[in-house]
Structures are given as C-alpha cells and as structure tokens.
mmCIF file of N, CA and C in Angstrom:
data_model
loop_
_atom_site.group_PDB
_atom_site.id
_atom_site.type_symbol
_atom_site.label_atom_id
_atom_site.label_comp_id
_atom_site.label_asym_id
_atom_site.label_seq_id
_atom_site.Cartn_x
_atom_site.Cartn_y
_atom_site.Cartn_z
ATOM 1 N N MET A 610 -39.335 -40.673 -11.826
ATOM 2 C CA MET A 610 -40.488 -40.057 -12.456
ATOM 3 C C MET A 610 -41.727 -40.848 -12.067
ATOM 4 N N SER A 611 -42.776 -40.175 -11.663
ATOM 5 C CA SER A 611 -43.977 -40.874 -11.206
ATOM 6 C C SER A 611 -44.876 -41.255 -12.379
ATOM 7 N N VAL A 612 -45.660 -42.297 -12.159
ATOM 8 C CA VAL A 612 -46.599 -42.770 -13.164
ATOM 9 C C VAL A 612 -47.968 -42.187 -12.826
ATOM 10 N N PRO A 613 -48.646 -41.574 -13.821
ATOM 11 C CA PRO A 613 -49.948 -40.993 -13.527
ATOM 12 C C PRO A 613 -50.952 -42.080 -13.127
ATOM 13 N N THR A 614 -51.783 -41.777 -12.161
ATOM 14 C CA THR A 614 -52.783 -42.737 -11.707
ATOM 15 C C THR A 614 -54.185 -42.326 -12.118
ATOM 16 N N GLU A 615 -54.340 -41.144 -12.691
ATOM 17 C CA GLU A 615 -55.647 -40.658 -13.119
ATOM 18 C C GLU A 615 -55.575 -40.233 -14.580
ATOM 19 N N GLY A 616 -56.745 -40.165 -15.202
ATOM 20 C CA GLY A 616 -56.818 -39.652 -16.559
ATOM 21 C C GLY A 616 -56.476 -40.691 -17.605
ATOM 22 N N LEU A 617 -56.438 -40.235 -18.837
ATOM 23 C CA LEU A 617 -56.167 -41.105 -19.976
ATOM 24 C C LEU A 617 -54.678 -41.209 -20.249
ATOM 25 N N THR A 618 -54.244 -42.385 -20.639
ATOM 26 C CA THR A 618 -52.866 -42.559 -21.086
ATOM 27 C C THR A 618 -52.791 -42.201 -22.569
ATOM 28 N N LEU A 619 -51.590 -41.978 -23.090
ATOM 29 C CA LEU A 619 -51.442 -41.706 -24.524
ATOM 30 C C LEU A 619 -51.952 -42.877 -25.348
ATOM 31 N N GLY A 620 -51.735 -44.092 -24.859
ATOM 32 C CA GLY A 620 -52.232 -45.271 -25.563
ATOM 33 C C GLY A 620 -53.746 -45.277 -25.654
ATOM 34 N N ALA A 621 -54.411 -44.891 -24.577
ATOM 35 C CA ALA A 621 -55.875 -44.829 -24.581
ATOM 36 C C ALA A 621 -56.368 -43.748 -25.537
ATOM 37 N N VAL A 622 -55.691 -42.601 -25.554
ATOM 38 C CA VAL A 622 -56.060 -41.524 -26.472
ATOM 39 C C VAL A 622 -55.850 -41.979 -27.914
ATOM 40 N N SER A 623 -54.743 -42.657 -28.182
ATOM 41 C CA SER A 623 -54.476 -43.175 -29.536
ATOM 42 C C SER A 623 -55.608 -44.080 -29.997
ATOM 43 N N THR A 624 -56.058 -44.958 -29.136
ATOM 44 C CA THR A 624 -57.140 -45.881 -29.478
ATOM 45 C C THR A 624 -58.418 -45.124 -29.826
ATOM 46 N N ILE A 625 -58.751 -44.113 -29.041
ATOM 47 C CA ILE A 625 -59.944 -43.308 -29.307
ATOM 48 C C ILE A 625 -59.815 -42.586 -30.650
ATOM 49 N N VAL A 626 -58.671 -41.959 -30.893
ATOM 50 C CA VAL A 626 -58.452 -41.228 -32.144
ATOM 51 C C VAL A 626 -58.532 -42.176 -33.334
ATOM 52 N N GLU A 627 -57.907 -43.335 -33.220
ATOM 53 C CA GLU A 627 -57.940 -44.294 -34.333
ATOM 54 C C GLU A 627 -59.365 -44.724 -34.653
ATOM 55 N N LYS A 628 -60.203 -44.919 -33.646
ATOM 56 C CA LYS A 628 -61.576 -45.374 -33.882
ATOM 57 C C LYS A 628 -62.499 -44.258 -34.346
ATOM 58 N N LYS A 629 -62.264 -43.019 -33.905
ATOM 59 C CA LYS A 629 -63.187 -41.927 -34.194
ATOM 60 C C LYS A 629 -62.739 -41.004 -35.328
ATOM 61 N N ILE A 630 -61.440 -40.930 -35.593
ATOM 62 C CA ILE A 630 -60.935 -39.991 -36.606
ATOM 63 C C ILE A 630 -60.304 -40.707 -37.800
ATOM 64 N N LEU A 631 -59.554 -41.763 -37.567
ATOM 65 C CA LEU A 631 -58.901 -42.480 -38.671
ATOM 66 C C LEU A 631 -59.879 -43.485 -39.268
ATOM 67 N N THR A 632 -60.967 -42.969 -39.832
ATOM 68 C CA THR A 632 -62.068 -43.821 -40.290
ATOM 69 C C THR A 632 -62.018 -44.147 -41.776
ATOM 70 N N ASN A 633 -61.106 -43.548 -42.517
ATOM 71 C CA ASN A 633 -60.959 -43.864 -43.931
ATOM 72 C C ASN A 633 -59.930 -44.969 -44.101
ATOM 73 N N LYS A 634 -59.957 -45.613 -45.252
ATOM 74 C CA LYS A 634 -58.916 -46.591 -45.588
ATOM 75 C C LYS A 634 -58.014 -45.937 -46.613
ATOM 76 N N ILE A 635 -56.729 -45.864 -46.285
ATOM 77 C CA ILE A 635 -55.775 -45.227 -47.196
ATOM 78 C C ILE A 635 -54.701 -46.239 -47.583
ATOM 79 N N ARG A 636 -54.017 -45.941 -48.676
ATOM 80 C CA ARG A 636 -52.899 -46.782 -49.140
ATOM 81 C C ARG A 636 -51.715 -45.866 -49.410
ATOM 82 N N ILE A 637 -50.543 -46.264 -48.922
ATOM 83 C CA ILE A 637 -49.293 -45.565 -49.225
ATOM 84 C C ILE A 637 -48.472 -46.517 -50.085
ATOM 85 N N TYR A 638 -48.012 -46.025 -51.233
ATOM 86 C CA TYR A 638 -47.214 -46.886 -52.109
ATOM 87 C C TYR A 638 -46.108 -46.085 -52.771
ATOM 88 N N ARG A 639 -45.140 -46.822 -53.320
ATOM 89 C CA ARG A 639 -44.009 -46.203 -54.015
ATOM 90 C C ARG A 639 -43.710 -47.013 -55.274
ATOM 91 N N PRO A 640 -42.971 -46.425 -56.224
ATOM 92 C CA PRO A 640 -42.653 -47.156 -57.452
ATOM 93 C C PRO A 640 -41.837 -48.412 -57.150
ATOM 94 N N GLY A 641 -42.148 -49.464 -57.898
ATOM 95 C CA GLY A 641 -41.392 -50.703 -57.769
ATOM 96 C C GLY A 641 -40.088 -50.634 -58.553
ATOM 97 N N GLU A 642 -39.307 -51.681 -58.417
ATOM 98 C CA GLU A 642 -38.047 -51.761 -59.158
ATOM 99 C C GLU A 642 -38.325 -51.744 -60.663
ATOM 100 N N PRO A 643 -37.477 -51.058 -61.451
ATOM 101 C CA PRO A 643 -37.669 -51.037 -62.899
ATOM 102 C C PRO A 643 -37.619 -52.452 -63.482
ATOM 103 N N VAL A 644 -38.414 -52.661 -64.530
ATOM 104 C CA VAL A 644 -38.506 -53.954 -65.192
ATOM 105 C C VAL A 644 -38.092 -53.766 -66.649
ATOM 106 N N PHE A 645 -37.249 -54.658 -67.144
ATOM 107 C CA PHE A 645 -36.785 -54.571 -68.532
ATOM 108 C C PHE A 645 -37.885 -55.062 -69.464
ATOM 109 N N ASN A 646 -38.205 -54.250 -70.483
ATOM 110 C CA ASN A 646 -39.177 -54.625 -71.504
ATOM 111 C C ASN A 646 -38.408 -55.025 -72.755
ATOM 112 N N PRO A 647 -38.377 -56.325 -73.085
ATOM 113 C CA PRO A 647 -37.597 -56.772 -74.248
ATOM 114 C C PRO A 647 -38.132 -56.243 -75.576
ATOM 115 N N ASP A 648 -39.425 -55.889 -75.630
ATOM 116 C CA ASP A 648 -39.998 -55.366 -76.871
ATOM 117 C C ASP A 648 -39.458 -53.979 -77.206
ATOM 118 N N THR A 649 -39.216 -53.165 -76.158
ATOM 119 C CA THR A 649 -38.736 -51.801 -76.401
ATOM 120 C C THR A 649 -37.241 -51.664 -76.115
ATOM 121 N N GLY A 650 -36.671 -52.651 -75.406
ATOM 122 C CA GLY A 650 -35.273 -52.548 -75.014
ATOM 123 C C GLY A 650 -35.036 -51.523 -73.920
ATOM 124 N N GLN A 651 -36.098 -51.113 -73.228
ATOM 125 C CA GLN A 651 -36.021 -50.088 -72.194
ATOM 126 C C GLN A 651 -36.484 -50.647 -70.844
ATOM 127 N N TYR A 652 -35.968 -50.016 -69.790
ATOM 128 C CA TYR A 652 -36.485 -50.326 -68.459
ATOM 129 C C TYR A 652 -37.710 -49.452 -68.224
ATOM 130 N N GLU A 653 -38.752 -50.058 -67.662
ATOM 131 C CA GLU A 653 -39.995 -49.363 -67.383
ATOM 132 C C GLU A 653 -40.294 -49.484 -65.894
ATOM 133 N N PRO A 654 -41.086 -48.555 -65.372
ATOM 134 C CA PRO A 654 -41.414 -48.654 -63.943
ATOM 135 C C PRO A 654 -42.102 -49.976 -63.632
ATOM 136 N N GLY A 655 -41.664 -50.606 -62.557
ATOM 137 C CA GLY A 655 -42.287 -51.844 -62.114
ATOM 138 C C GLY A 655 -43.588 -51.559 -61.394
ATOM 139 N N PRO A 656 -44.310 -52.609 -61.041
ATOM 140 C CA PRO A 656 -45.563 -52.385 -60.318
ATOM 141 C C PRO A 656 -45.305 -51.702 -58.979
ATOM 142 N N PRO A 657 -46.231 -50.841 -58.552
ATOM 143 C CA PRO A 657 -46.028 -50.130 -57.290
ATOM 144 C C PRO A 657 -45.963 -51.105 -56.110
ATOM 145 N N VAL A 658 -45.211 -50.709 -55.086
ATOM 146 C CA VAL A 658 -45.057 -51.495 -53.869
ATOM 147 C C VAL A 658 -45.863 -50.800 -52.770
ATOM 148 N N THR A 659 -46.820 -51.519 -52.206
ATOM 149 C CA THR A 659 -47.627 -50.961 -51.115
ATOM 150 C C THR A 659 -46.816 -50.969 -49.833
ATOM 151 N N VAL A 660 -46.699 -49.798 -49.217
ATOM 152 C CA VAL A 660 -45.981 -49.635 -47.955
ATOM 153 C C VAL A 660 -46.931 -49.819 -46.783
ATOM 154 N N TYR A 661 -48.176 -49.333 -46.946
ATOM 155 C CA TYR A 661 -49.160 -49.398 -45.874
ATOM 156 C C TYR A 661 -50.545 -49.327 -46.489
ATOM 157 N N GLU A 662 -51.468 -50.120 -45.960
ATOM 158 C CA GLU A 662 -52.869 -49.996 -46.306
ATOM 159 C C GLU A 662 -53.667 -50.237 -45.037
ATOM 160 N N GLY A 663 -54.463 -49.258 -44.668
ATOM 161 C CA GLY A 663 -55.235 -49.382 -43.443
ATOM 162 C C GLY A 663 -55.869 -48.068 -43.057
ATOM 163 N N PRO A 664 -56.229 -47.939 -41.775
ATOM 164 C CA PRO A 664 -56.913 -46.725 -41.316
ATOM 165 C C PRO A 664 -56.055 -45.480 -41.464
ATOM 166 N N GLY A 665 -56.722 -44.388 -41.801
ATOM 167 C CA GLY A 665 -56.024 -43.112 -41.924
ATOM 168 C C GLY A 665 -57.023 -42.006 -42.185
ATOM 169 N N ALA A 666 -56.525 -40.801 -42.290
ATOM 170 C CA ALA A 666 -57.361 -39.642 -42.577
ATOM 171 C C ALA A 666 -56.506 -38.584 -43.262
ATOM 172 N N ILE A 667 -57.144 -37.804 -44.105
ATOM 173 C CA ILE A 667 -56.482 -36.695 -44.802
ATOM 174 C C ILE A 667 -57.225 -35.414 -44.412
ATOM 175 N N PHE A 668 -56.451 -34.397 -43.976
ATOM 176 C CA PHE A 668 -57.035 -33.119 -43.582
ATOM 177 C C PHE A 668 -56.307 -31.992 -44.290
ATOM 178 N N PRO A 669 -57.063 -30.986 -44.785
ATOM 179 C CA PRO A 669 -56.380 -29.813 -45.327
ATOM 180 C C PRO A 669 -55.626 -29.097 -44.214
ATOM 181 N N ALA A 670 -54.536 -28.490 -44.567
ATOM 182 C CA ALA A 670 -53.715 -27.766 -43.590
ATOM 183 C C ALA A 670 -54.107 -26.301 -43.578
ATOM 184 N N SER A 671 -55.345 -26.013 -43.289
ATOM 185 C CA SER A 671 -55.905 -24.671 -43.116
ATOM 186 C C SER A 671 -55.882 -23.807 -44.372
ATOM 187 N N GLY A 672 -55.929 -24.404 -45.526
ATOM 188 C CA GLY A 672 -56.054 -23.618 -46.746
ATOM 189 C C GLY A 672 -54.765 -23.533 -47.530
ATOM 190 N N PRO A 673 -54.826 -22.889 -48.687
ATOM 191 C CA PRO A 673 -53.642 -22.805 -49.547
ATOM 192 C C PRO A 673 -52.465 -22.147 -48.838
ATOM 193 N N SER A 674 -51.285 -22.692 -49.091
ATOM 194 C CA SER A 674 -50.086 -22.122 -48.475
ATOM 195 C C SER A 674 -49.521 -21.030 -49.364
ATOM 196 N N VAL A 675 -48.761 -20.147 -48.773
ATOM 197 C CA VAL A 675 -48.101 -19.083 -49.509
ATOM 198 C C VAL A 675 -46.625 -19.141 -49.138
ATOM 199 N N VAL A 676 -45.789 -19.344 -50.126
ATOM 200 C CA VAL A 676 -44.349 -19.394 -49.908
ATOM 201 C C VAL A 676 -43.721 -18.311 -50.768
ATOM 202 N N LEU A 677 -42.897 -17.496 -50.162
ATOM 203 C CA LEU A 677 -42.230 -16.449 -50.921
ATOM 204 C C LEU A 677 -41.174 -17.055 -51.831
ATOM 205 N N HIS A 678 -41.071 -16.534 -53.018
ATOM 206 C CA HIS A 678 -40.085 -16.996 -53.982
ATOM 207 C C HIS A 678 -38.900 -16.036 -53.974
ATOM 208 N N LEU A 679 -37.709 -16.591 -54.042
ATOM 209 C CA LEU A 679 -36.504 -15.775 -54.091
ATOM 210 C C LEU A 679 -35.940 -15.809 -55.503
ATOM 211 N N ALA A 680 -35.695 -14.669 -56.054
ATOM 212 C CA ALA A 680 -35.122 -14.548 -57.397
ATOM 213 C C ALA A 680 -35.898 -15.380 -58.414
ATOM 214 N N GLY A 681 -37.229 -15.437 -58.247
ATOM 215 C CA GLY A 681 -38.065 -16.147 -59.210
ATOM 216 C C GLY A 681 -38.037 -17.652 -59.094
ATOM 217 N N GLN A 682 -37.376 -18.189 -58.096
ATOM 218 C CA GLN A 682 -37.264 -19.640 -57.951
ATOM 219 C C GLN A 682 -38.275 -20.142 -56.919
ATOM 220 N N ALA A 683 -38.987 -21.199 -57.270
ATOM 221 C CA ALA A 683 -39.956 -21.779 -56.339
ATOM 222 C C ALA A 683 -39.229 -22.572 -55.274
ATOM 223 N N TYR A 684 -39.753 -22.540 -54.065
ATOM 224 C CA TYR A 684 -39.249 -23.372 -52.983
ATOM 225 C C TYR A 684 -39.521 -24.819 -53.365
ATOM 226 N N VAL A 685 -38.630 -25.722 -53.018
ATOM 227 C CA VAL A 685 -38.717 -27.117 -53.466
ATOM 228 C C VAL A 685 -40.061 -27.754 -53.146
ATOM 229 N N ASP A 686 -40.671 -27.446 -52.012
ATOM 230 C CA ASP A 686 -41.944 -28.057 -51.650
ATOM 231 C C ASP A 686 -43.092 -27.066 -51.654
ATOM 232 N N ASP A 687 -42.977 -26.011 -52.458
ATOM 233 C CA ASP A 687 -44.049 -25.038 -52.573
ATOM 234 C C ASP A 687 -45.279 -25.749 -53.140
ATOM 235 N N THR A 688 -46.396 -25.613 -52.485
ATOM 236 C CA THR A 688 -47.614 -26.261 -52.955
ATOM 237 C C THR A 688 -48.829 -25.434 -52.569
ATOM 238 N N PRO A 689 -49.782 -25.319 -53.455
ATOM 239 C CA PRO A 689 -51.013 -24.622 -53.104
ATOM 240 C C PRO A 689 -52.021 -25.533 -52.407
ATOM 241 N N SER A 690 -51.704 -26.824 -52.277
ATOM 242 C CA SER A 690 -52.688 -27.776 -51.734
ATOM 243 C C SER A 690 -52.065 -28.681 -50.680
ATOM 244 N N ARG A 691 -51.567 -28.076 -49.614
ATOM 245 C CA ARG A 691 -50.911 -28.831 -48.544
ATOM 246 C C ARG A 691 -51.964 -29.482 -47.643
ATOM 247 N N TYR A 692 -51.751 -30.765 -47.367
ATOM 248 C CA TYR A 692 -52.644 -31.546 -46.514
ATOM 249 C C TYR A 692 -51.818 -32.288 -45.476
ATOM 250 N N ARG A 693 -52.532 -32.813 -44.463
ATOM 251 C CA ARG A 693 -51.902 -33.654 -43.453
ATOM 252 C C ARG A 693 -52.506 -35.048 -43.547
ATOM 253 N N LEU A 694 -51.651 -36.043 -43.622
ATOM 254 C CA LEU A 694 -52.062 -37.438 -43.572
ATOM 255 C C LEU A 694 -51.880 -37.906 -42.133
ATOM 256 N N LEU A 695 -52.924 -38.470 -41.548
ATOM 257 C CA LEU A 695 -52.835 -39.028 -40.202
ATOM 258 C C LEU A 695 -52.945 -40.538 -40.299
ATOM 259 N N THR A 696 -52.024 -41.245 -39.664
ATOM 260 C CA THR A 696 -52.040 -42.699 -39.620
ATOM 261 C C THR A 696 -51.735 -43.147 -38.194
ATOM 262 N N PRO A 697 -52.073 -44.392 -37.862
ATOM 263 C CA PRO A 697 -51.717 -44.892 -36.534
ATOM 264 C C PRO A 697 -50.196 -44.915 -36.365
ATOM 265 N N LEU A 698 -49.744 -44.818 -35.130
ATOM 266 C CA LEU A 698 -48.302 -44.886 -34.870
ATOM 267 C C LEU A 698 -47.719 -46.228 -35.287
ATOM 268 N N SER A 699 -48.555 -47.255 -35.383
ATOM 269 C CA SER A 699 -48.083 -48.578 -35.793
ATOM 270 C C SER A 699 -47.822 -48.671 -37.301
ATOM 271 N N ALA A 700 -48.308 -47.703 -38.073
ATOM 272 C CA ALA A 700 -48.088 -47.703 -39.525
ATOM 273 C C ALA A 700 -46.638 -47.343 -39.826
ATOM 274 N N PRO A 701 -46.076 -47.886 -40.922
ATOM 275 C CA PRO A 701 -44.708 -47.501 -41.279
ATOM 276 C C PRO A 701 -44.624 -46.025 -41.653
ATOM 277 N N VAL A 702 -43.452 -45.447 -41.500
ATOM 278 C CA VAL A 702 -43.225 -44.049 -41.857
ATOM 279 C C VAL A 702 -43.119 -43.947 -43.376
ATOM 280 N N ALA A 703 -43.892 -43.042 -43.951
ATOM 281 C CA ALA A 703 -43.831 -42.808 -45.395
ATOM 282 C C ALA A 703 -42.554 -42.041 -45.729
ATOM 283 N N SER A 704 -42.081 -42.206 -46.958
ATOM 284 C CA SER A 704 -40.890 -41.505 -47.446
ATOM 285 C C SER A 704 -41.292 -40.443 -48.459
ATOM 286 N N ARG A 705 -40.405 -39.454 -48.620
ATOM 287 C CA ARG A 705 -40.637 -38.443 -49.652
ATOM 288 C C ARG A 705 -40.906 -39.131 -50.980
ATOM 289 N N GLU A 706 -41.838 -38.577 -51.701
ATOM 290 C CA GLU A 706 -42.239 -39.019 -53.032
ATOM 291 C C GLU A 706 -43.089 -40.288 -53.032
ATOM 292 N N ASP A 707 -43.404 -40.875 -51.854
ATOM 293 C CA ASP A 707 -44.409 -41.933 -51.825
ATOM 294 C C ASP A 707 -45.733 -41.314 -52.251
ATOM 295 N N THR A 708 -46.667 -42.147 -52.673
ATOM 296 C CA THR A 708 -47.991 -41.688 -53.072
ATOM 297 C C THR A 708 -49.009 -42.228 -52.087
ATOM 298 N N VAL A 709 -49.984 -41.390 -51.753
ATOM 299 C CA VAL A 709 -51.068 -41.766 -50.847
ATOM 300 C C VAL A 709 -52.363 -41.680 -51.637
ATOM 301 N N THR A 710 -53.217 -42.681 -51.495
ATOM 302 C CA THR A 710 -54.533 -42.627 -52.120
ATOM 303 C C THR A 710 -55.586 -43.041 -51.100
ATOM 304 N N VAL A 711 -56.769 -42.477 -51.249
ATOM 305 C CA VAL A 711 -57.892 -42.861 -50.404
ATOM 306 C C VAL A 711 -58.582 -44.036 -51.091
ATOM 307 N N VAL A 712 -58.670 -45.159 -50.386
ATOM 308 C CA VAL A 712 -59.275 -46.377 -50.926
ATOM 309 C C VAL A 712 -60.760 -46.447 -50.582
ATOM 310 N N GLU A 713 -61.091 -46.112 -49.335
ATOM 311 C CA GLU A 713 -62.487 -46.111 -48.882
ATOM 312 C C GLU A 713 -62.700 -44.892 -47.988
ATOM 313 N N ALA A 714 -63.884 -44.254 -48.152
ATOM 314 C CA ALA A 714 -64.228 -43.094 -47.313
ATOM 315 C C ALA A 714 -65.728 -42.878 -47.359
ATOM 316 N N ASP A 715 -66.263 -42.268 -46.310
ATOM 317 C CA ASP A 715 -67.680 -41.916 -46.304
ATOM 318 C C ASP A 715 -67.978 -40.891 -47.394
ATOM 319 N N ASP A 716 -67.031 -39.995 -47.662
ATOM 320 C CA ASP A 716 -67.176 -38.991 -48.717
ATOM 321 C C ASP A 716 -66.661 -39.608 -50.020
ATOM 322 N N ALA A 717 -67.575 -39.999 -50.890
ATOM 323 C CA ALA A 717 -67.199 -40.680 -52.134
ATOM 324 C C ALA A 717 -66.263 -39.843 -53.005
ATOM 325 N N SER A 718 -66.322 -38.514 -52.893
ATOM 326 C CA SER A 718 -65.449 -37.683 -53.730
ATOM 327 C C SER A 718 -63.987 -37.772 -53.305
ATOM 328 N N ALA A 719 -63.717 -38.303 -52.117
ATOM 329 C CA ALA A 719 -62.329 -38.461 -51.664
ATOM 330 C C ALA A 719 -61.684 -39.721 -52.230
ATOM 331 N N VAL A 720 -62.489 -40.723 -52.548
ATOM 332 C CA VAL A 720 -61.963 -42.007 -53.020
ATOM 333 C C VAL A 720 -61.267 -41.821 -54.366
ATOM 334 N N GLY A 721 -60.046 -42.319 -54.445
ATOM 335 C CA GLY A 721 -59.275 -42.246 -55.688
ATOM 336 C C GLY A 721 -58.363 -41.041 -55.793
ATOM 337 N N ARG A 722 -58.554 -40.039 -54.947
ATOM 338 C CA ARG A 722 -57.639 -38.902 -54.983
ATOM 339 C C ARG A 722 -56.264 -39.351 -54.519
ATOM 340 N N THR A 723 -55.239 -38.673 -55.015
ATOM 341 C CA THR A 723 -53.874 -39.029 -54.629
ATOM 342 C C THR A 723 -53.116 -37.809 -54.129
ATOM 343 N N TRP A 724 -52.150 -38.081 -53.260
ATOM 344 C CA TRP A 724 -51.280 -37.062 -52.688
ATOM 345 C C TRP A 724 -49.843 -37.554 -52.762
ATOM 346 N N ARG A 725 -48.906 -36.622 -52.868
ATOM 347 C CA ARG A 725 -47.472 -36.908 -52.868
ATOM 348 C C ARG A 725 -46.929 -36.563 -51.494
ATOM 349 N N VAL A 726 -46.190 -37.492 -50.890
ATOM 350 C CA VAL A 726 -45.577 -37.230 -49.594
ATOM 351 C C VAL A 726 -44.449 -36.228 -49.796
ATOM 352 N N ILE A 727 -44.498 -35.099 -49.063
ATOM 353 C CA ILE A 727 -43.468 -34.077 -49.232
ATOM 354 C C ILE A 727 -42.482 -34.053 -48.073
ATOM 355 N N ASP A 728 -42.749 -34.805 -47.031
ATOM 356 C CA ASP A 728 -41.804 -34.911 -45.923
ATOM 357 C C ASP A 728 -42.148 -36.163 -45.132
ATOM 358 N N ILE A 729 -41.162 -36.765 -44.512
ATOM 359 C CA ILE A 729 -41.434 -37.966 -43.726
ATOM 360 C C ILE A 729 -42.294 -37.607 -42.521
ATOM 361 N N GLY A 730 -42.904 -38.590 -41.923
ATOM 362 C CA GLY A 730 -43.811 -38.364 -40.807
ATOM 363 C C GLY A 730 -43.158 -37.633 -39.651
ATOM 364 N N GLU A 731 -43.915 -36.707 -39.075
ATOM 365 C CA GLU A 731 -43.427 -35.986 -37.904
ATOM 366 C C GLU A 731 -43.439 -36.917 -36.696
ATOM 367 N N THR A 732 -42.637 -36.596 -35.723
ATOM 368 C CA THR A 732 -42.632 -37.373 -34.485
ATOM 369 C C THR A 732 -42.474 -36.431 -33.306
ATOM 370 N N SER A 733 -42.937 -36.895 -32.167
ATOM 371 C CA SER A 733 -42.760 -36.124 -30.941
ATOM 372 C C SER A 733 -42.879 -37.091 -29.775
ATOM 373 N N THR A 734 -42.576 -36.620 -28.598
ATOM 374 C CA THR A 734 -42.673 -37.490 -27.432
ATOM 375 C C THR A 734 -44.109 -37.617 -26.943
ATOM 376 N N LEU A 735 -45.023 -36.854 -27.517
ATOM 377 C CA LEU A 735 -46.427 -36.927 -27.119
ATOM 378 C C LEU A 735 -47.339 -37.289 -28.284
ATOM 379 N N SER A 736 -46.870 -38.078 -29.209
ATOM 380 C CA SER A 736 -47.663 -38.434 -30.384
ATOM 381 C C SER A 736 -48.778 -39.415 -30.037
ATOM 382 N N VAL A 737 -49.944 -39.194 -30.639
ATOM 383 C CA VAL A 737 -51.023 -40.166 -30.550
ATOM 384 C C VAL A 737 -51.347 -40.725 -31.939
ATOM 385 N N VAL A 738 -50.968 -40.004 -32.981
ATOM 386 C CA VAL A 738 -51.030 -40.467 -34.364
ATOM 387 C C VAL A 738 -49.814 -39.905 -35.091
ATOM 388 N N ARG A 739 -49.501 -40.487 -36.247
ATOM 389 C CA ARG A 739 -48.396 -39.980 -37.059
ATOM 390 C C ARG A 739 -48.962 -38.965 -38.043
ATOM 391 N N THR A 740 -48.326 -37.802 -38.142
ATOM 392 C CA THR A 740 -48.715 -36.762 -39.091
ATOM 393 C C THR A 740 -47.660 -36.689 -40.184
ATOM 394 N N THR A 741 -48.115 -36.744 -41.430
ATOM 395 C CA THR A 741 -47.216 -36.663 -42.582
ATOM 396 C C THR A 741 -47.752 -35.580 -43.518
ATOM 397 N N TRP A 742 -46.883 -34.673 -43.946
ATOM 398 C CA TRP A 742 -47.298 -33.610 -44.859
ATOM 399 C C TRP A 742 -47.333 -34.141 -46.283
ATOM 400 N N VAL A 743 -48.443 -33.855 -46.975
ATOM 401 C CA VAL A 743 -48.628 -34.323 -48.345
ATOM 402 C C VAL A 743 -49.165 -33.187 -49.207
ATOM 403 N N ASP A 744 -48.984 -33.330 -50.522
ATOM 404 C CA ASP A 744 -49.434 -32.367 -51.522
ATOM 405 C C ASP A 744 -50.397 -33.080 -52.449
ATOM 406 N N GLN A 745 -51.585 -32.522 -52.648
ATOM 407 C CA GLN A 745 -52.582 -33.196 -53.476
ATOM 408 C C GLN A 745 -52.161 -33.219 -54.944
ATOM 409 N N ASN A 746 -52.213 -34.412 -55.548
ATOM 410 C CA ASN A 746 -51.912 -34.577 -56.973
ATOM 411 C C ASN A 746 -53.164 -34.430 -57.830
ATOM 412 N N THR A 747 -54.268 -34.970 -57.351
ATOM 413 C CA THR A 747 -55.489 -35.002 -58.153
ATOM 414 C C THR A 747 -56.601 -34.263 -57.446
ATOM 415 N N GLN A 748 -57.417 -33.644 -58.238
ATOM 416 C CA GLN A 748 -58.586 -32.955 -57.702
ATOM 417 C C GLN A 748 -59.763 -33.301 -58.581
ATOM 418 N N LYS A 749 -60.929 -33.392 -57.994
ATOM 419 C CA LYS A 749 -62.149 -33.671 -58.737
ATOM 420 C C LYS A 749 -63.088 -32.489 -58.587
ATOM 421 N N THR A 750 -63.881 -32.267 -59.591
ATOM 422 C CA THR A 750 -64.929 -31.269 -59.492
ATOM 423 C C THR A 750 -66.239 -31.928 -59.869
ATOM 424 N N GLY A 751 -67.339 -31.336 -59.502
ATOM 425 C CA GLY A 751 -68.639 -31.894 -59.823
ATOM 426 C C GLY A 751 -69.059 -32.924 -58.805
ATOM 427 N N THR A 752 -70.006 -33.757 -59.202
ATOM 428 C CA THR A 752 -70.552 -34.739 -58.268
ATOM 429 C C THR A 752 -69.782 -36.035 -58.340
ATOM 430 N N ALA A 753 -69.837 -36.781 -57.261
ATOM 431 C CA ALA A 753 -69.170 -38.080 -57.205
ATOM 432 C C ALA A 753 -69.946 -39.076 -58.049
ATOM 433 N N THR A 754 -69.216 -40.018 -58.630
ATOM 434 C CA THR A 754 -69.885 -41.047 -59.444
ATOM 435 C C THR A 754 -69.874 -42.352 -58.735
#
C-alpha cells in the first residue's frame, strides 16, 4: 500500500479540528463506589469519578428524534434531545450512563448543562475525532447568569 505524498494526513486534520472545533472544556464522569453512611446504616453514592476533562464540543443531532413505539413501549434510548459529543481521539471512551457536563464555553448558557451517554463512542478507520451519542439531561431557558 502506498503512502500519500500530498495533502493532509488524518493526524493533521485531527489537529486542525481539535484547535478550531473542540473549543469548549467538557468533563465526563461516572458515579463513584458506594460509601457506607454509619448515621443511616445505608450505602450512598460515592463522589463522582472523572473519566475525562479537556477539549470537546456538543452538537445537536439535527433536531428532535422520532422513534416509533411498539405496543406502547418506548425504545430503550428514545430521546427528544439527541446530541453528539466530540472529543479528541486521545480521550478515553465514555461508557453508557456516564454524565457529560460543559465546564467552559464561549456560550455561557451551555456551561453547567449535562448529558447522559447513551452509547459508547463510535469508531471508524477514518476517525479524526471521537463521536459519542448523548441525551440532554438539563435545559435552561431565559438569559445566562
């Protein structure tokens, strides 16, 4: 197989995309190990474990999705607010039910919103960024504070 001698390599494209598109700071985290509370005698969720914090971007997936229901049952990942999380290929792969939050962004209304990972990151032989499907948990209305 020959090596291309002209044009951009996938690595060069990845670098451009990371600098020009992955301009927000995002955090991916999951629940920590349960911790025993001696006052209640119950196990409670432990502090969240950060899986990744760094450059990323969140994009709507072209508007609300429509999934047909069979016999009145919702599809397991039916969501009206499907988004795509983009992260560098060097970022760890998120797992189902991880939570994503925007830590820093030019759009102040995006900061603090959270999404639930609904599928692990997609992969392909021509990837320049990792795409992960997420469902928005929180929405804000009005002006940013």
